Amino acid sequence: DAGVIQSPRHEVTEMGQEVTLRCKPISGHDYLFWYRQTMMRGLELLIYFNNNVPIDDSGMPEDRFSAKMPNASFSTLKIQPSEPRDSAVYFCASSLSNIQYFGAGTRLSVL
Amino acid sequence: KQEVTQIPAALSVPEGENLVLNCSFTDSAIYNLQWFRQDPGKGLTSLLLIQSSQREQTSGRLNASLDKSSGRSTLYIAASQPGDSATYLCAVTSGSRLTFGEGTQLTVNP
């Protein structure tokens, strides 16, 4: 398996634009997690899914953030409208047991 | 709310030294504890997983211990190498949630 695949690797956009981050989990994994990493706040869990169903979205910072998992092999994290303070690295991870496998991340810069 | 703290924030050692990284957590009701490695611009790689019923795990030159009652874990790296330079993160699992520490940035100098 190629591991957790995230796209794009880098995204530069202007304030107010919509941003969509994508994640393909490892085949067979039933949990999917979205994290955000910043220098100020470290790694924060935003939301996670179990069998495509959102379980805990308490980490989603605002209504501007939304996440979907339409099927077992794909998830999106959308920010609309984006703001400069959303600039961070966003990681997706998937797991079957207790070990989470992380993607390489998407580095988002909102100008 | 679970809080995870890692000390030191940064560490620089000469090659060959043995070293210890520290992690503490506030809520002892954890399912497991993991140590991750993160290289610059990369994702996280799981190094060791300790279940709450275990006291330590070993993988090669790495040894992780867990004292759940005191809310502490250590990662011991033996005979450090320049290739060990990275940020090491500790994370505890409560339910399905992982709570991360802020990491220790390790530099091993040749």
mmCIF file of N, CA and C in Angstrom, chain A residues 9 31 33 35 37 40-41 43 45 48 56 58 91 98-100 102-104 107, chain B residues 31-32 34 36 38 41-44 46 49 51 89 93 96-98 100-102:
data_model
loop_
_atom_site.group_PDB
_atom_site.id
_atom_site.type_symbol
_atom_site.label_atom_id
_atom_site.label_comp_id
_atom_site.label_asym_id
_atom_site.label_seq_id
_atom_site.Cartn_x
_atom_site.Cartn_y
_atom_site.Cartn_z
ATOM 1 N N ARG A 9 0.206 18.904 -1.934
ATOM 2 C CA ARG A 9 1.245 18.989 -0.909
ATOM 3 C C ARG A 9 1.404 20.422 -0.419
ATOM 4 N N TYR A 31 -10.716 4.091 10.514
ATOM 5 C CA TYR A 31 -10.699 5.398 11.149
ATOM 6 C C TYR A 31 -9.915 6.363 10.270
ATOM 7 N N PHE A 33 -8.537 10.562 10.434
ATOM 8 C CA PHE A 33 -8.350 11.723 11.295
ATOM 9 C C PHE A 33 -7.811 12.894 10.476
ATOM 10 N N TYR A 35 -5.787 16.512 11.237
ATOM 11 C CA TYR A 35 -5.058 17.296 12.223
ATOM 12 C C TYR A 35 -4.558 18.586 11.574
ATOM 13 N N GLN A 37 -1.315 21.421 12.246
ATOM 14 C CA GLN A 37 -0.089 21.654 12.989
ATOM 15 C C GLN A 37 0.399 23.076 12.745
ATOM 16 N N MET A 40 2.478 27.654 16.938
ATOM 17 C CA MET A 40 1.917 28.166 18.194
ATOM 18 C C MET A 40 1.162 27.090 18.972
ATOM 19 N N ARG A 41 0.433 26.234 18.286
ATOM 20 C CA ARG A 41 -0.488 25.319 18.953
ATOM 21 C C ARG A 41 -0.122 23.843 18.798
ATOM 22 N N LEU A 43 0.216 20.121 17.287
ATOM 23 C CA LEU A 43 -0.686 19.261 16.531
ATOM 24 C C LEU A 43 -2.042 19.202 17.231
ATOM 25 N N LEU A 45 -6.111 17.819 16.887
ATOM 26 C CA LEU A 45 -7.101 17.011 16.190
ATOM 27 C C LEU A 45 -8.291 17.887 15.822
ATOM 28 N N TYR A 48 -12.548 13.387 13.484
ATOM 29 C CA TYR A 48 -12.246 12.046 13.024
ATOM 30 C C TYR A 48 -13.519 11.284 12.666
ATOM 31 N N ASP A 56 -16.305 12.803 16.100
ATOM 32 C CA ASP A 56 -15.977 13.914 17.001
ATOM 33 C C ASP A 56 -15.428 15.059 16.170
ATOM 34 N N SER A 58 -15.276 18.205 17.539
ATOM 35 C CA SER A 58 -15.136 19.289 18.513
ATOM 36 C C SER A 58 -13.882 20.117 18.297
ATOM 37 N N PHE A 91 -2.657 17.571 8.382
ATOM 38 C CA PHE A 91 -2.345 16.153 8.228
ATOM 39 C C PHE A 91 -3.615 15.323 8.262
ATOM 40 N N ASN A 98 -4.693 0.504 16.921
ATOM 41 C CA ASN A 98 -4.355 1.697 17.700
ATOM 42 C C ASN A 98 -3.322 2.587 17.047
ATOM 43 N N ILE A 99 -2.693 2.113 15.992
ATOM 44 C CA ILE A 99 -1.603 2.884 15.398
ATOM 45 C C ILE A 99 -2.144 3.720 14.247
ATOM 46 N N GLN A 100 -1.879 5.014 14.321
ATOM 47 C CA GLN A 100 -2.294 5.909 13.243
ATOM 48 C C GLN A 100 -1.133 6.103 12.273
ATOM 49 N N PHE A 102 0.230 8.459 9.233
ATOM 50 C CA PHE A 102 0.038 9.828 8.794
ATOM 51 C C PHE A 102 0.448 10.015 7.336
ATOM 52 N N GLY A 103 -0.279 10.887 6.659
ATOM 53 C CA GLY A 103 0.143 11.353 5.351
ATOM 54 C C GLY A 103 1.247 12.386 5.499
ATOM 55 N N ALA A 104 1.763 12.830 4.358
ATOM 56 C CA ALA A 104 2.880 13.785 4.362
ATOM 57 C C ALA A 104 2.419 15.204 4.657
ATOM 58 N N ARG A 107 0.709 21.727 3.154
ATOM 59 C CA ARG A 107 1.123 23.012 3.722
ATOM 60 C C ARG A 107 0.268 24.108 3.087
ATOM 61 N N TYR B 31 -5.449 4.913 27.021
ATOM 62 C CA TYR B 31 -5.521 3.594 26.408
ATOM 63 C C TYR B 31 -4.132 3.119 26.006
ATOM 64 N N ASN B 32 -3.363 4.050 25.468
ATOM 65 C CA ASN B 32 -1.972 3.749 25.134
ATOM 66 C C ASN B 32 -1.192 5.049 24.962
ATOM 67 N N GLN B 34 2.052 6.689 22.494
ATOM 68 C CA GLN B 34 2.911 6.476 21.330
ATOM 69 C C GLN B 34 3.996 7.531 21.271
ATOM 70 N N PHE B 36 6.310 9.327 18.326
ATOM 71 C CA PHE B 36 6.406 9.543 16.896
ATOM 72 C C PHE B 36 7.700 10.301 16.591
ATOM 73 N N GLN B 38 9.126 13.052 13.624
ATOM 74 C CA GLN B 38 8.752 13.909 12.492
ATOM 75 C C GLN B 38 10.006 14.571 11.951
ATOM 76 N N GLY B 41 9.344 19.008 7.281
ATOM 77 C CA GLY B 41 8.527 18.976 6.078
ATOM 78 C C GLY B 41 7.867 17.647 5.796
ATOM 79 N N LYS B 42 7.896 16.763 6.752
ATOM 80 C CA LYS B 42 7.336 15.415 6.544
ATOM 81 C C LYS B 42 6.212 15.150 7.522
ATOM 82 N N GLY B 43 5.549 14.015 7.308
ATOM 83 C CA GLY B 43 4.530 13.574 8.242
ATOM 84 C C GLY B 43 5.147 12.910 9.451
ATOM 85 N N LEU B 44 4.298 12.228 10.227
ATOM 86 C CA LEU B 44 4.738 11.579 11.445
ATOM 87 C C LEU B 44 4.904 10.083 11.215
ATOM 88 N N SER B 46 5.247 6.535 13.372
ATOM 89 C CA SER B 46 5.126 5.921 14.690
ATOM 90 C C SER B 46 6.364 5.086 14.993
ATOM 91 N N LEU B 49 4.711 1.970 20.413
ATOM 92 C CA LEU B 49 3.383 2.041 21.020
ATOM 93 C C LEU B 49 3.414 1.246 22.307
ATOM 94 N N GLN B 51 0.962 -0.059 25.310
ATOM 95 C CA GLN B 51 -0.400 -0.184 25.825
ATOM 96 C C GLN B 51 -0.406 0.221 27.297
ATOM 97 N N LEU B 89 7.703 13.325 19.027
ATOM 98 C CA LEU B 89 6.442 13.688 19.670
ATOM 99 C C LEU B 89 5.884 12.517 20.447
ATOM 100 N N THR B 93 -3.460 8.234 23.909
ATOM 101 C CA THR B 93 -4.771 7.907 23.359
ATOM 102 C C THR B 93 -5.793 7.760 24.477
ATOM 103 N N SER B 96 -10.615 7.201 21.045
ATOM 104 C CA SER B 96 -9.941 7.177 19.750
ATOM 105 C C SER B 96 -9.135 8.449 19.498
ATOM 106 N N ARG B 97 -9.105 9.331 20.477
ATOM 107 C CA ARG B 97 -8.418 10.606 20.300
ATOM 108 C C ARG B 97 -6.963 10.495 20.719
ATOM 109 N N LEU B 98 -6.104 11.079 19.881
ATOM 110 C CA LEU B 98 -4.695 11.228 20.210
ATOM 111 C C LEU B 98 -4.462 12.664 20.648
ATOM 112 N N PHE B 100 -1.372 15.184 21.475
ATOM 113 C CA PHE B 100 0.068 15.287 21.262
ATOM 114 C C PHE B 100 0.719 16.289 22.199
ATOM 115 N N GLY B 101 1.980 15.993 22.555
ATOM 116 C CA GLY B 101 2.828 16.998 23.143
ATOM 117 C C GLY B 101 3.384 17.894 22.046
ATOM 118 N N GLU B 102 4.132 18.901 22.446
ATOM 119 C CA GLU B 102 4.650 19.849 21.463
ATOM 120 C C GLU B 102 5.961 19.389 20.845
#
